[in-house]
Amino acid sequence: MIIESRSHQELIDITDLINEEIRKSGVSEGLINIFIPHATAALIINENDDPNVCVDFLKKVDDLIPLHDNYLHDRVDNNAAAHIKASFFRPEFTLQIRNGTLLLGTWQQLMLAEFDGPKTRRIEIMIRK
Amino acid sequence: MIIESRSHQELIDITDLINEEIRKSGVSEGLINIFIPHATAALIINENDDPNVCVDFLKKVDDLIPLHDNYLHDRVDNNAAAHIKASFFRPEFTLQIRNGTLLLGTWQQLMLAEFDGPKTRRIEIMIRK
Amino acid sequence: MIIESRSHQELIDITDLINEEIRKSGVSEGLINIFIPHATAALIINENDDPNVCVDFLKKVDDLIPLHDNYLHDRVDNNAAAHIKASFFRPEFTLQIRNGTLLLGTWQQLMLAEFDGPKTRRIEIMIRK
């Protein structure tokens, strides 16, 4: 699965895309492992109903891990902050499938966290009954 | 499984509850996926033998992500900090079952991290051999 | 699997060791759960090609969670910061096996994050087709 991010930093709701993959698999109950093979992006789960939750999240992450802060890796690639954020927020979730859909709470969506966009990002899934 | 939190912020040891669910399943070796369907709580693993580990953890989390800090979502729901914390600490673990019990180290317990209590919280599990 | 850390804090690339375990299992496609049964270490995924990514990461983690900061647990065991870091970075990953090897991106390696070394650390894995 391919996601094109459009901003330098953003959260992209991928819940519907994952549910479409589950539907295509025909599995109604099981586990799905979702993985992004990138070291400057991550997966998070949170509310996307009030989009300000995402704004607040990204602002706080930037407060704690500023884009530039004398990072050594910036001399090579200028994206050290994105690497650090990717380690904080991780590239993997294993989630439950119930009734052919992702088990999430009312206020939870699955989002790709882009920390070094815009970029073309892949998502790799594996489903097991 | 239902957990009633009693404080605004607290860590609740759910290791025994999960082990009881494993026992009821009859599975002696496999994987258990543990998920909380909430966007203002999370799951963490740490020591609960010295309860001050939990006190230190919650204090540090509040230092880094203060309860109020001009978050935009606070205008709607006044719990933006809890949402941010939930994204840092995540709602999911997939753990190993060995000899009919959760594989954990001597100093590890599984805890529900309540960031916006008191609230009624659900925990959803799926076990696979 | 046993890992001996040599420094107080360091990232140890365990990608090759995990791939060797996968090879021995004979499983070519499935899931592997990787768990460290310790409350003062964690698992992270990031780039290890430019080792400064690891240097930047550990420095930032120390900036946010200093080694000493009036933690209550330090009166008992003097490693409160390591416990807090272990909760931020978690002891578990569930990853995909494809073609008999760990599915990782070009710039991703799996690393044990030692926060209270030097110590002897165990890694427990479970593989499912």
XYZ file of C-alpha atoms in Angstrom:
387
model
C 0.000 0.000 0.000
C 1.372 3.415 -0.953
C 0.700 6.717 0.802
C 1.872 10.048 -0.585
C 2.423 12.599 2.152
C 2.077 16.223 1.148
C 3.524 18.219 4.049
C 6.782 18.161 5.952
C 4.971 16.916 9.024
C 1.419 15.624 9.142
C -0.851 12.854 10.379
C -2.638 10.914 7.645
C -5.668 8.846 8.630
C -5.237 5.366 7.106
C -8.077 3.605 8.945
C -10.274 3.275 5.861
C -7.410 2.019 3.702
C -6.569 -0.699 6.223
C -10.219 -1.698 6.523
C -10.381 -2.032 2.741
C -7.376 -4.423 2.852
C -9.083 -6.451 5.579
C -12.272 -6.628 3.512
C -10.307 -7.859 0.477
C -8.638 -10.574 2.604
C -12.021 -12.006 3.597
C -10.829 -12.502 7.193
C -13.531 -11.692 9.736
C -11.665 -12.407 12.961
C -7.915 -12.388 13.507
C -4.862 -10.176 13.815
C -3.381 -7.674 11.393
C 0.222 -6.521 11.613
C 0.772 -3.088 10.096
C 4.323 -1.909 9.436
C 5.925 1.070 7.728
C 9.419 0.354 6.402
C 10.685 3.901 7.003
C 12.962 5.424 9.641
C 11.511 8.959 9.545
C 7.790 8.201 9.839
C 5.663 6.247 12.312
C 2.193 4.917 13.119
C 0.016 6.373 15.852
C -3.530 5.847 17.053
C -5.561 8.819 18.228
C -8.635 10.920 17.676
C -9.116 12.530 14.284
C -12.651 13.783 14.911
C -11.432 17.112 16.235
C -8.423 17.656 13.932
C -6.906 19.911 16.588
C -5.905 16.779 18.500
C -3.472 16.161 15.624
C -2.327 19.800 15.617
C -1.676 19.716 19.374
C 0.172 16.409 19.052
C 2.506 17.595 16.285
C 3.200 20.871 18.101
C 4.088 19.089 21.343
C 6.353 16.655 19.500
C 8.158 19.617 17.910
C 8.482 21.330 21.281
C 10.156 18.251 22.760
C 12.173 17.255 19.677
C 12.870 20.502 17.767
C 13.570 20.271 14.046
C 17.151 21.443 14.606
C 19.137 21.207 17.817
C 22.787 20.596 16.927
C 22.032 17.002 15.964
C 25.118 15.285 14.512
C 23.133 13.474 11.812
C 21.978 16.834 10.424
C 25.472 17.267 8.938
C 24.764 14.265 6.710
C 21.050 14.354 6.043
C 19.377 17.251 7.897
C 16.535 15.052 9.194
C 17.824 13.899 12.589
C 14.686 15.127 14.366
C 12.543 12.935 12.109
C 14.657 9.884 13.009
C 14.320 10.580 16.709
C 10.544 11.020 16.383
C 10.294 7.733 14.467
C 11.932 5.943 17.404
C 9.543 7.561 19.863
C 6.442 6.660 17.846
C 7.396 3.333 16.246
C 6.585 1.805 12.858
C 4.335 -1.093 13.953
C 0.928 -1.965 15.316
C -0.663 -5.381 15.693
C -4.416 -4.931 15.889
C -7.489 -7.111 16.194
C -9.946 -7.778 13.394
C -13.515 -8.289 14.565
C -16.468 -8.751 12.226
C -14.199 -8.054 9.271
C -13.085 -4.653 10.510
C -10.330 -3.121 12.606
C -11.164 -3.111 16.316
C -10.839 0.536 17.381
C -12.562 2.686 19.958
C -15.089 5.355 19.020
C -12.408 8.047 19.253
C -9.521 6.114 17.751
C -8.169 6.262 14.223
C -4.961 4.765 12.852
C -2.661 7.383 11.374
C 0.611 7.515 9.549
C 2.805 10.155 11.183
C 4.957 11.829 8.560
C 7.983 13.548 10.097
C 10.113 14.161 6.987
C 7.748 14.710 4.066
C 6.573 15.134 1.542
C 7.529 11.567 0.635
C 6.155 8.370 -0.878
C 5.541 5.926 1.990
C 4.820 2.202 1.884
C 2.679 0.287 4.373
C 3.163 -3.468 4.677
C 0.422 -5.583 6.210
C 0.111 -9.239 7.217
C -3.184 -10.777 8.299
C -3.534 -13.966 10.337
C -6.798 -15.702 11.341
C -12.794 -6.807 30.439
C -13.752 -3.643 32.326
C -11.454 -1.521 34.489
C -12.747 1.371 36.585
C -10.067 3.990 37.126
C -10.423 6.099 40.265
C -7.994 8.993 39.791
C -7.384 11.559 37.101
C -4.053 9.957 36.307
C -2.851 6.602 37.549
C -1.262 3.305 36.577
C -3.398 0.226 37.243
C -1.683 -3.148 37.329
C -3.693 -5.516 35.095
C -1.199 -8.400 34.987
C -3.313 -10.714 37.157
C -6.491 -9.954 35.216
C -4.808 -10.809 31.924
C -3.355 -13.997 33.375
C -6.843 -15.009 34.511
C -8.119 -14.548 30.919
C -5.236 -16.677 29.621
C -6.042 -19.382 32.181
C -9.705 -19.397 31.095
C -8.668 -19.731 27.429
C -6.731 -22.916 28.169
C -3.898 -21.801 25.857
C -0.490 -22.694 27.266
C 1.739 -21.321 24.503
C 0.929 -18.585 22.001
C 0.405 -14.870 21.586
C -2.039 -12.515 23.262
C -2.975 -9.168 21.768
C -4.124 -6.664 24.375
C -5.855 -3.480 23.231
C -7.631 -0.592 24.921
C -10.191 1.131 22.691
C -9.642 4.578 24.215
C -7.810 7.690 22.994
C -6.930 9.108 26.444
C -5.435 6.031 28.097
C -2.634 3.606 27.208
C -0.823 0.406 28.151
C 2.667 0.368 29.607
C 4.983 -2.265 31.028
C 7.164 -1.429 34.001
C 8.015 -2.221 37.588
C 5.252 -2.016 40.164
C 7.258 -3.521 43.024
C 8.484 -0.113 44.177
C 5.345 1.950 43.493
C 7.548 5.046 43.247
C 8.561 3.900 39.757
C 4.959 4.680 38.773
C 5.007 7.999 40.649
C 8.249 9.039 38.929
C 6.863 7.992 35.550
C 3.622 9.957 35.871
C 5.484 13.031 37.155
C 7.931 12.987 34.256
C 5.113 12.555 31.748
C 3.365 15.597 33.257
C 6.608 17.597 33.142
C 6.976 16.880 29.413
C 3.284 17.084 28.488
C 1.673 19.481 31.001
C -2.059 19.168 31.661
C -2.661 22.572 30.076
C -0.412 24.361 27.600
C -2.602 26.345 25.192
C -3.701 23.155 23.447
C -6.348 23.868 20.813
C -8.387 20.754 21.669
C -8.836 22.055 25.225
C -11.387 24.525 23.883
C -13.584 21.555 22.935
C -12.880 18.923 25.525
C -10.187 20.067 27.987
C -8.263 16.787 27.748
C -5.721 17.470 24.991
C -2.812 16.439 27.212
C -4.407 13.024 27.749
C -4.729 12.543 23.980
C -1.082 13.431 23.436
C 0.012 11.046 26.195
C -2.096 8.258 24.669
C -0.188 8.663 21.397
C 3.156 8.538 23.197
C 2.267 5.397 25.159
C 0.030 3.488 22.760
C -3.022 1.275 23.307
C -1.574 -2.106 22.282
C 0.788 -4.877 23.310
C 1.271 -8.288 21.752
C 2.851 -10.565 24.337
C 3.933 -14.174 24.582
C 2.120 -16.838 26.578
C 4.411 -19.483 28.031
C 3.244 -22.275 30.332
C -0.212 -20.720 30.415
C 0.990 -17.380 31.717
C 2.144 -14.009 30.389
C 5.877 -13.939 29.662
C 7.195 -11.005 31.671
C 10.486 -10.290 33.409
C 10.852 -10.344 37.178
C 10.454 -6.576 37.348
C 7.782 -6.154 34.705
C 4.059 -5.720 35.153
C 1.467 -4.748 32.566
C -0.375 -1.572 33.497
C -3.230 0.485 32.173
C -2.159 4.121 32.130
C -5.136 6.341 32.866
C -4.558 9.916 31.687
C -8.140 11.293 31.851
C -9.933 9.503 34.672
C -11.791 8.542 36.561
C -13.417 6.578 33.734
C -14.738 3.147 32.840
C -12.183 1.501 30.521
C -12.501 -1.588 28.375
C -9.687 -3.977 27.495
C -10.055 -6.201 24.437
C -7.918 -9.321 24.126
C -7.352 -11.886 21.387
C -5.366 -15.078 21.981
C -3.766 -17.187 19.246
C -1.921 -20.494 19.686
C 19.057 -15.209 23.290
C 21.554 -13.358 25.485
C 23.009 -9.902 24.847
C 25.781 -8.431 26.983
C 25.665 -4.652 26.986
C 28.942 -2.886 27.641
C 28.021 0.732 28.349
C 25.643 2.456 30.722
C 23.511 3.548 27.788
C 23.808 2.282 24.228
C 21.918 0.945 21.239
C 22.901 -2.573 20.159
C 21.928 -3.688 16.665
C 20.281 -7.128 16.976
C 18.934 -7.413 13.426
C 21.395 -10.114 12.372
C 20.826 -12.148 15.533
C 17.063 -12.134 14.991
C 17.489 -13.077 11.344
C 19.632 -16.014 12.408
C 16.839 -17.212 14.721
C 14.341 -16.895 11.873
C 16.640 -18.895 9.602
C 16.947 -21.659 12.229
C 13.134 -21.797 12.577
C 12.723 -22.522 8.877
C 9.727 -20.173 8.680
C 9.692 -18.170 5.463
C 6.510 -16.130 5.981
C 4.849 -15.223 9.260
C 5.122 -13.094 12.364
C 7.843 -12.884 14.994
C 7.222 -11.471 18.450
C 10.371 -10.099 20.064
C 10.336 -9.300 23.777
C 12.908 -8.250 26.353
C 11.967 -9.225 29.906
C 13.621 -6.193 31.497
C 12.238 -2.952 32.977
C 15.293 -0.760 32.290
C 15.911 -1.565 28.612
C 13.775 -1.435 25.470
C 13.590 -2.228 21.756
C 13.689 0.443 19.067
C 13.844 0.487 15.296
C 15.922 3.114 13.539
C 18.823 3.785 11.237
C 22.224 2.441 12.223
C 23.950 3.302 8.948
C 25.028 6.719 10.193
C 25.780 5.835 13.840
C 25.165 9.474 14.746
C 21.423 8.777 14.498
C 21.901 6.635 17.604
C 24.055 9.302 19.289
C 21.433 11.981 18.605
C 18.666 9.698 19.862
C 20.371 8.860 23.161
C 21.296 12.503 23.758
C 17.730 13.688 23.187
C 16.360 10.975 25.485
C 18.774 12.128 28.201
C 17.771 15.752 27.652
C 14.101 14.876 28.176
C 14.591 12.272 30.922
C 17.788 13.230 32.765
C 19.686 10.533 34.632
C 18.881 12.193 37.949
C 16.025 14.571 38.680
C 14.829 13.991 42.259
C 13.183 10.711 41.247
C 11.777 8.898 44.304
C 12.887 5.477 43.061
C 16.504 6.667 43.050
C 16.490 6.363 46.856
C 16.025 2.614 46.429
C 17.826 1.731 43.243
C 19.309 4.824 41.552
C 17.967 3.858 38.117
C 14.601 5.631 37.955
C 15.478 7.338 34.666
C 16.120 3.942 33.059
C 12.678 2.730 34.185
C 10.994 5.807 32.741
C 12.850 5.394 29.447
C 11.828 1.716 29.279
C 8.168 2.778 29.488
C 8.633 5.339 26.736
C 10.352 2.886 24.391
C 8.689 -0.443 25.231
C 10.002 -4.012 25.357
C 8.104 -5.512 22.409
C 7.864 -5.599 18.641
C 5.812 -7.903 16.443
C 7.353 -7.937 12.984
C 6.728 -9.622 9.670
C 8.874 -12.391 8.234
C 9.059 -12.377 4.437
C 11.247 -14.723 2.419
C 12.755 -16.051 5.618
C 13.978 -12.671 6.824
C 12.762 -9.751 8.934
C 10.767 -7.227 6.909
C 12.532 -3.911 7.492
C 13.060 -0.810 5.390
C 16.395 0.064 3.846
C 17.192 2.423 6.718
C 15.747 0.394 9.563
C 17.545 -1.831 12.021
C 16.210 -3.434 15.193
C 18.123 -2.360 18.262
C 18.187 -3.158 21.939
C 18.229 0.112 23.876
C 20.256 -0.312 27.050
C 19.425 2.363 29.625
C 21.023 0.843 32.757
C 24.030 -1.166 31.661
C 26.328 -2.797 31.484
C 24.055 -5.785 32.043
C 23.253 -9.250 30.740
C 19.993 -8.993 28.786
C 17.708 -11.744 27.511
C 15.584 -11.578 24.364
C 12.597 -13.913 24.045
C 11.148 -14.631 20.624
C 8.087 -16.485 19.361
C 7.514 -17.208 15.670
C 4.137 -18.027 14.115
C 3.484 -18.940 10.458
